Coordinates of C-alpha atoms in Angstrom, one line a residue:
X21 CA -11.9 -65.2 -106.2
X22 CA -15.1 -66.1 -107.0
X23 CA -14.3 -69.0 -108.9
X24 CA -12.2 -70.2 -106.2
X25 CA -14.8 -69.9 -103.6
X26 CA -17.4 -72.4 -105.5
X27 CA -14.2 -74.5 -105.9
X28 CA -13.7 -74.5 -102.3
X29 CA -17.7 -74.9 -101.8
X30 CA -17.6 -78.6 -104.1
X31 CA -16.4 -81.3 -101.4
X32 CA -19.4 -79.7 -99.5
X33 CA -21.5 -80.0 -101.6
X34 CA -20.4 -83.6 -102.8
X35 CA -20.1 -84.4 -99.5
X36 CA -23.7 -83.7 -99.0
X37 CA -24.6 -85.6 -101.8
X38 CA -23.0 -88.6 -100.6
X39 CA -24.1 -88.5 -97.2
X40 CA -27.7 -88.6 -98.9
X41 CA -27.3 -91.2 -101.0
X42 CA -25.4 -93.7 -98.2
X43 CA -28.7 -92.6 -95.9
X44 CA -30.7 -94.4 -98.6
X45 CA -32.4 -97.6 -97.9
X46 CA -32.5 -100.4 -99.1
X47 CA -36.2 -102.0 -99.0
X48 CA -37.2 -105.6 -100.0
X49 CA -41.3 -106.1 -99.4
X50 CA -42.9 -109.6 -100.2
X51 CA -46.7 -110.1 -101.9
X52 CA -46.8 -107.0 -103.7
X53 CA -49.0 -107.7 -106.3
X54 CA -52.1 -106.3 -104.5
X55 CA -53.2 -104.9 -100.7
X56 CA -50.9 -104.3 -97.8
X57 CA -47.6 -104.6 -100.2
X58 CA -48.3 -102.8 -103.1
X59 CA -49.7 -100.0 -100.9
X60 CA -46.8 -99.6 -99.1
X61 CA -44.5 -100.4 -102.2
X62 CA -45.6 -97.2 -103.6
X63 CA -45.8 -94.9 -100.4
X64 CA -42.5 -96.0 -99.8
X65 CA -40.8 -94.8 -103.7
X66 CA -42.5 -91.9 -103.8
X67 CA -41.6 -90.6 -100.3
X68 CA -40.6 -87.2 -101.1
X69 CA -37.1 -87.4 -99.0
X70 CA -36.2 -90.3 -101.4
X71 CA -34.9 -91.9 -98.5
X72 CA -35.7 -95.5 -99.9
X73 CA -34.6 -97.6 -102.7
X74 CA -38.2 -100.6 -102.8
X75 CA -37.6 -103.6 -104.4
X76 CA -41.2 -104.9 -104.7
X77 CA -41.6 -108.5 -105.1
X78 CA -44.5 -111.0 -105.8
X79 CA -44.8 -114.5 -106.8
X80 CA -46.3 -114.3 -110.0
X81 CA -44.6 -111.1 -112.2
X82 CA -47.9 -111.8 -114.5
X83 CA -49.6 -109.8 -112.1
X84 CA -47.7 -106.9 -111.8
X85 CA -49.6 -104.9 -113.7
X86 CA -51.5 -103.5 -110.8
X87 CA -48.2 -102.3 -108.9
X88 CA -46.8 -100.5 -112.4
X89 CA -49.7 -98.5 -113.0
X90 CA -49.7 -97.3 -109.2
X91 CA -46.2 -96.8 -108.7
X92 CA -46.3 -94.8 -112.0
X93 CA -42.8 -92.5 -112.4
X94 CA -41.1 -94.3 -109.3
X95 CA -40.8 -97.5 -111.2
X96 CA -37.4 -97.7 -112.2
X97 CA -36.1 -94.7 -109.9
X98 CA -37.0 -95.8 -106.4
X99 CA -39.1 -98.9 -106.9
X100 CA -38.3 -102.1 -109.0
X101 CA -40.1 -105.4 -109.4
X102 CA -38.6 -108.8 -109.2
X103 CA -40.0 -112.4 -109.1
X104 CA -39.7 -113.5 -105.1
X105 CA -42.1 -116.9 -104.1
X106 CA -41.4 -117.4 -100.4
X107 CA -42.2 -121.1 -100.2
X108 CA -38.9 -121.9 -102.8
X109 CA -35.8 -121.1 -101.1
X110 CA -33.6 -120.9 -104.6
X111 CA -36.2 -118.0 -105.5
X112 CA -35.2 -116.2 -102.3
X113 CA -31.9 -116.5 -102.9
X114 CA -31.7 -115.2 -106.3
X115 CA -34.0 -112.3 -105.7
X116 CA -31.7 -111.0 -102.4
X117 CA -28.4 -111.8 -104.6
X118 CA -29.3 -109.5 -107.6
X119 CA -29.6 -106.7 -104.7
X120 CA -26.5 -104.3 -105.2
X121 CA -24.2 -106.0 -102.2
X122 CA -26.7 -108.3 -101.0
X123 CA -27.9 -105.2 -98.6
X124 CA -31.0 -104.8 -97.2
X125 CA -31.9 -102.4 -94.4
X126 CA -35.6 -103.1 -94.1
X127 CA -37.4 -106.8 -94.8
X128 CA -41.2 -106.1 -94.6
X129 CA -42.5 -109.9 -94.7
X130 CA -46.1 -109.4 -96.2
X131 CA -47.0 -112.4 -98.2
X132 CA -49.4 -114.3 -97.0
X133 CA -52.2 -116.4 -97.8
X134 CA -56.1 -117.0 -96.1
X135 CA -57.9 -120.3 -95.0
X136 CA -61.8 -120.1 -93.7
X137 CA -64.1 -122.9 -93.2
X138 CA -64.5 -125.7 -91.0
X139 CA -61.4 -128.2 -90.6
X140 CA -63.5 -131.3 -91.3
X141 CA -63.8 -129.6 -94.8
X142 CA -60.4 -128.8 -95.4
X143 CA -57.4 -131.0 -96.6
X144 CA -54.2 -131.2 -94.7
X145 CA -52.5 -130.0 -97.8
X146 CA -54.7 -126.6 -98.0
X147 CA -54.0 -126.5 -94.2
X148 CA -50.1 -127.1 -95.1
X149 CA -50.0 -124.7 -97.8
X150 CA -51.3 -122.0 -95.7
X151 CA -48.3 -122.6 -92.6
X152 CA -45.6 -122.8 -95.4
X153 CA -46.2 -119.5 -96.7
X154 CA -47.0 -117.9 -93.8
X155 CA -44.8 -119.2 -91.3
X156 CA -42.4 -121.2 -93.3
X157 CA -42.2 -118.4 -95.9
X158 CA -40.9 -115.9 -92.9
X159 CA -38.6 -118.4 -92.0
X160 CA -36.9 -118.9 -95.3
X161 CA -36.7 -115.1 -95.7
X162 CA -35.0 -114.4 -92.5
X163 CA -32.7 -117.9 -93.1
X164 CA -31.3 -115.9 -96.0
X165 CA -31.7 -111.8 -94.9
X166 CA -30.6 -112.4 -91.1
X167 CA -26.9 -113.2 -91.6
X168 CA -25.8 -110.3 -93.4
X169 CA -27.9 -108.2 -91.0
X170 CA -26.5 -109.4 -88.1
X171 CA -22.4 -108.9 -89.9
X172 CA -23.7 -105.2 -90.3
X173 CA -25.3 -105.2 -87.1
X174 CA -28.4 -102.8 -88.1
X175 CA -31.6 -103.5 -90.0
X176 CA -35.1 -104.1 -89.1
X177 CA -37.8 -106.6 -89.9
X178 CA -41.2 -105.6 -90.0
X179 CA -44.0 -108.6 -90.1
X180 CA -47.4 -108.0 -91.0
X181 CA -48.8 -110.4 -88.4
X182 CA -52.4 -110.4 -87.6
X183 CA -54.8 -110.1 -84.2
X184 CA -55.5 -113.3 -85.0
X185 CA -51.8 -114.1 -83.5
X186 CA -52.9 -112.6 -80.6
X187 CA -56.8 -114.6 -80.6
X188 CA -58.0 -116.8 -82.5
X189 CA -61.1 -116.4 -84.5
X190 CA -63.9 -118.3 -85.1
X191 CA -63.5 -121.0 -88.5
X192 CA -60.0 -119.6 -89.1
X193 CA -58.8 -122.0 -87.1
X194 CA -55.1 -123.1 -89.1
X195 CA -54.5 -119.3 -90.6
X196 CA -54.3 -118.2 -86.5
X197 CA -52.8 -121.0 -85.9
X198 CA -49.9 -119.9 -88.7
X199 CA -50.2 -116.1 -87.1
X200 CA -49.5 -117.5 -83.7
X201 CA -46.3 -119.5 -84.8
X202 CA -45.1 -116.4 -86.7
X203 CA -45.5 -114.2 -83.4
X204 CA -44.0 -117.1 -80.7
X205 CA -41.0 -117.1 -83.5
X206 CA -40.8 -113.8 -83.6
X207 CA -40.4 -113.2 -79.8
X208 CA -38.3 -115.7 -79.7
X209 CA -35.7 -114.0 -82.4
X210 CA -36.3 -110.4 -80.8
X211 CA -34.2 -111.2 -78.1
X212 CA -31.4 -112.2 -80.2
X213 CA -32.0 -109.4 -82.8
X214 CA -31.1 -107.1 -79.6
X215 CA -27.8 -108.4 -79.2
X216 CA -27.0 -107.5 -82.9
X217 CA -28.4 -104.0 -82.7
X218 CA -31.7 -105.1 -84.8
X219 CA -35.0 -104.3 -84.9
X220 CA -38.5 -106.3 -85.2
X221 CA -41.8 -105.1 -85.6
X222 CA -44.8 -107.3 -85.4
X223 CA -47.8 -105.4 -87.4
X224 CA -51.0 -107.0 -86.1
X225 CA -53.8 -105.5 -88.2
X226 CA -57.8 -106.6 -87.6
X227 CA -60.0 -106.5 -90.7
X228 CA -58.4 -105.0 -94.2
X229 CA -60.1 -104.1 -96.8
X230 CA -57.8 -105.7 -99.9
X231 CA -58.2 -108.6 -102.5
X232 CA -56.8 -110.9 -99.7
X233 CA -59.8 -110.7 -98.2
X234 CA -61.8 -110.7 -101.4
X235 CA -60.3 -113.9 -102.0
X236 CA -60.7 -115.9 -98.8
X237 CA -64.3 -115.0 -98.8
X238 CA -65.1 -116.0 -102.3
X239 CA -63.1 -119.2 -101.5
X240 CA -65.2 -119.6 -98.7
X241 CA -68.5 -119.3 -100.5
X242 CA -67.3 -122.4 -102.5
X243 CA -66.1 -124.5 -99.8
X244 CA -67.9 -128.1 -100.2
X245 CA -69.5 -128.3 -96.3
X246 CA -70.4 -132.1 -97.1
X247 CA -68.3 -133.2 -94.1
X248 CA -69.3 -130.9 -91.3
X249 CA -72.4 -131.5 -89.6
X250 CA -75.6 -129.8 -90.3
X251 CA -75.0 -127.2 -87.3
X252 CA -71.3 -126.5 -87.9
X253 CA -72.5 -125.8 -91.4
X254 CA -75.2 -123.7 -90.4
X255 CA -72.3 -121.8 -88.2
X256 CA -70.1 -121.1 -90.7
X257 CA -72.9 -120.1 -93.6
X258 CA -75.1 -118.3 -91.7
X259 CA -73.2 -116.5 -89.0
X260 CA -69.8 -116.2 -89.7
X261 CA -70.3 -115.5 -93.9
X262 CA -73.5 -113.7 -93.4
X263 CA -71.8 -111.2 -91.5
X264 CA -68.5 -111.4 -92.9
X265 CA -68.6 -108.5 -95.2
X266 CA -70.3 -106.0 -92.9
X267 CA -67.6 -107.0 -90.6
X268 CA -65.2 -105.3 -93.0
X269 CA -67.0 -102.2 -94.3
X270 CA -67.6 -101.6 -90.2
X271 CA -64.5 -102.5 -88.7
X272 CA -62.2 -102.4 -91.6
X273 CA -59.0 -100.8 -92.5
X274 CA -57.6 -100.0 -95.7
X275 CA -54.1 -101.3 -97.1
X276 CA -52.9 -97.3 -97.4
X277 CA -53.8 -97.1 -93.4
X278 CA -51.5 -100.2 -92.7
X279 CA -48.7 -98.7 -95.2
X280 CA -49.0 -95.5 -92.8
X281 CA -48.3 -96.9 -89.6
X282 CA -45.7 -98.9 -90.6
X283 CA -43.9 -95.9 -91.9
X284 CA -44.3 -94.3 -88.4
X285 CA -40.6 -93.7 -86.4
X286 CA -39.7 -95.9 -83.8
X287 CA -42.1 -98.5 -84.1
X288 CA -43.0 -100.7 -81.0
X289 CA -42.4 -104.6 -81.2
X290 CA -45.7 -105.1 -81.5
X291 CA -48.6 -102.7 -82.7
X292 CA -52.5 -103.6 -83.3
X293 CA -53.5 -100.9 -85.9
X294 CA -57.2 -101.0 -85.0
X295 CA -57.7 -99.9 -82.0
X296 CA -61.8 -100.9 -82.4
X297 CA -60.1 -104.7 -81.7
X298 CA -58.4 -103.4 -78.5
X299 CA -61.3 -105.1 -75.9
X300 CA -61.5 -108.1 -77.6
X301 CA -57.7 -109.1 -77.9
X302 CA -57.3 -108.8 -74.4
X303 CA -59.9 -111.0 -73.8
X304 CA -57.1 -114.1 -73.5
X305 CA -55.6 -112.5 -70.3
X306 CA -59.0 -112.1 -68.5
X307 CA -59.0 -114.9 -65.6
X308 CA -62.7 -115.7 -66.1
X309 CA -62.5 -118.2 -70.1
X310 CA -66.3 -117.9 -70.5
X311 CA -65.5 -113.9 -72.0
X312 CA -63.1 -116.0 -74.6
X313 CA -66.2 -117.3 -76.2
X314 CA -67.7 -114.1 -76.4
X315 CA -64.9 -113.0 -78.3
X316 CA -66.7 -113.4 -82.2
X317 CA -70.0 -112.5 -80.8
X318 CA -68.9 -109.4 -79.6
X319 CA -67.3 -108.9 -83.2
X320 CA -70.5 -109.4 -85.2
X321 CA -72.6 -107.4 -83.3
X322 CA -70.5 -104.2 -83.0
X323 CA -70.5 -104.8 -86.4
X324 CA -74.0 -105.2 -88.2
X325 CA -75.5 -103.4 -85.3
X326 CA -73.2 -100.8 -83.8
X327 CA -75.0 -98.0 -85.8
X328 CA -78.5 -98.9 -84.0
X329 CA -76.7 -99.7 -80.7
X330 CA -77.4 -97.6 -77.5
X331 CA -75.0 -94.8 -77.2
X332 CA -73.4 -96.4 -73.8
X333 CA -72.2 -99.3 -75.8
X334 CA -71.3 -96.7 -78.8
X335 CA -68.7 -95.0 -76.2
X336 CA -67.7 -98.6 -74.5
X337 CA -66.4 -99.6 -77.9
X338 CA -64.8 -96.1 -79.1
X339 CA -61.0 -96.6 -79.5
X340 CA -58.7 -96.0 -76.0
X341 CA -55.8 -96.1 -77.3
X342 CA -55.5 -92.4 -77.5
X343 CA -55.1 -93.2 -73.3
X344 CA -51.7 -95.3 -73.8
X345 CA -51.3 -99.0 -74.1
X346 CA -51.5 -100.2 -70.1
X347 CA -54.6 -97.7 -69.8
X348 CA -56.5 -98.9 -72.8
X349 CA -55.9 -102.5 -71.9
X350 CA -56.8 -102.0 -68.2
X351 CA -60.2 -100.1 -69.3
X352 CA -61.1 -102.8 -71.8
X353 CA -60.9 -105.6 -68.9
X354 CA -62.1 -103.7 -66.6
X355 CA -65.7 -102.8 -68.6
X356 CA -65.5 -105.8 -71.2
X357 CA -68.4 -107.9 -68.8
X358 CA -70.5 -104.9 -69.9
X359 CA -69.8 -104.7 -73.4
X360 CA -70.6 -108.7 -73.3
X361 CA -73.3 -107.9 -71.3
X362 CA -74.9 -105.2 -73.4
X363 CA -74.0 -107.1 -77.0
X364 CA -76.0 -110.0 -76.2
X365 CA -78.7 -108.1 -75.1
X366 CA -78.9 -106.7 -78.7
X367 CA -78.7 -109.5 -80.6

């Protein structure tokens, strides 16, 4: 009797079993060879409920080296590396074919690439470069991905986007102007992604703490200013580099904070993950343009002097969010003359 009641307990259990391995997903993440993608490569593998199956990709397998080492007994299991470059569409295509079925549940389109400087110093190929990996390399993703998506009608998108799709910045003029296209295109697709039962999540982080940013600045520090005028140099060298790095050990995040919040249920379409940006993205929708320009100042001086700032401008530039998205904006308008106000009394 015994043996026939484990007998009877098997479909159960295999049941079980099966229904666990079918609620797997599959997970395809692009520029995981350092930052934002590798840390949420490896969050994602070694989530304890095994619910996803990560295959992390980067252009350059030489460089994997990093992602192996974190990813540690996962690789193999739940994560696997492959060769993906989003500006070669052939690439794209024989990464998402050697995927069991061509399936994948969740696209996180994370590779990306920086661009700082003034434009009289840059070359239209550095500038093109930049919008066919950012933009371009979105759109070849989804020109592949979205069609099977939409035949099983479910799957989500998440793009790691930037606040700098939301306003630009100063002397990162063509890398917003690559964030901006990815969020227009994005909006644009979200209604049709409704209509096939799929979702899109626009990630709009502020300052990150990852080799990304390492780079950009280095690259920056090298930039030949020979063609910009003397005060457009003087700009870029000694305001916006000067303060660069304090800007990030202030303000910044770090890659495993980004992996976090994408991981959250239900995420929104869009989603700023640092709420100390909150005042100064909704800067575009104030009526009066002269609190646009502010925009950078404002950034450089909560950063290298918010910890010698008055304690009123301490608590104007504390994070709202906590208040929900329609109060935090409408507080941020409402007090940002003062925060302007109060900044440039400090400089």
């Amino acid at each position: 009797e015994q043996g026939e009641s484990q007998v009877a307990r098997l479909p159960t259990i295999s049941a079980a079993i099966q229904l666990k391995i079918m609620a797997q997903k599959t997970v395809l993440i692009t520029g995981c060879s350092s930052g934002i993608g590798l840390a949420l490569a490896v969050k994602m593998a070694r989530d304890e409920q095994k619910r996803f199956t990560v295959y992390a990709t980067m252009r350059n397998l030489t460089r994997q080296d990093k992602l192996a080492e974190a990813a540690g007994r996962t690789l193999g299991k739940t994560l696997e590396i492959k060769q993906l470059d989003v500006c070669s569409e052939e690439s794209i295509k024989t990464c998402v074919s050697s995927i069991p079925d061509r399936r994948i549940d969740i696209l996180v389109s994370n590779a990306g690439m920086g661009l700082i400087g003034p434009i009289e110093c840059q070359t239209i190929d550095e500038m093109k470069t930049v919008m066919d990996t950012n933009f371009f390399g979105l759109v070849r993703l989804l020109k592949e991905i979205l069609p099977d998506m939409k035949k099983r009608k479910s799957g989500h998108i998440v793009i790691i986007s930037s606040v700098m799709g939301i306003q630009g910045i100063l002397f990162n003029d063509v890398y917003a102007a690559s964030k901006f296209a990815v969020e227009g295109f994005c909006e644009s697709l979200a209604i049709q992604a409704l209509k096939f039962k799929l979702q899109l999540s626009l990630i709009e982080p502020g300052p990150v703490i990852t080799e990304f940013e390492k780079k950009v600045f280095e690259d920056g520090m090298k930039m030949d200013l020979s063609a910009a005028d003397e005060e457009t140099a003087d700009m870029f060298t000694n305001i916006y580099l000067k303060n660069y790095k304090q800007i990030f050990q202030i303000l910044g995040q770090s890659a495993e904070d980004i992996a976090e919040i994408i991981l959250a249920e239900n995420p929104p379409f869009r989603h700023q993950t640092n709420t100390l940006y909150t005042p100064m993205t909704t800067l575009k929708y104030v009526r009066k343009s002269k609190y646009l320009s502010l925009t950078y100042l404002a950034v450089l001086t909560a950063a290298s002097r918010l910890p010698r700032l008055p304690h009123r401008l301490r608590l104007l530039l504390r994070p709202r969010w906590s208040m929900g998205i329609d109060v935090g904006i409408n507080l941020s308008l409402y007090m940002w003359p003062e925060i302007s106000t109060l900044c440039i009394s400090y400089l």
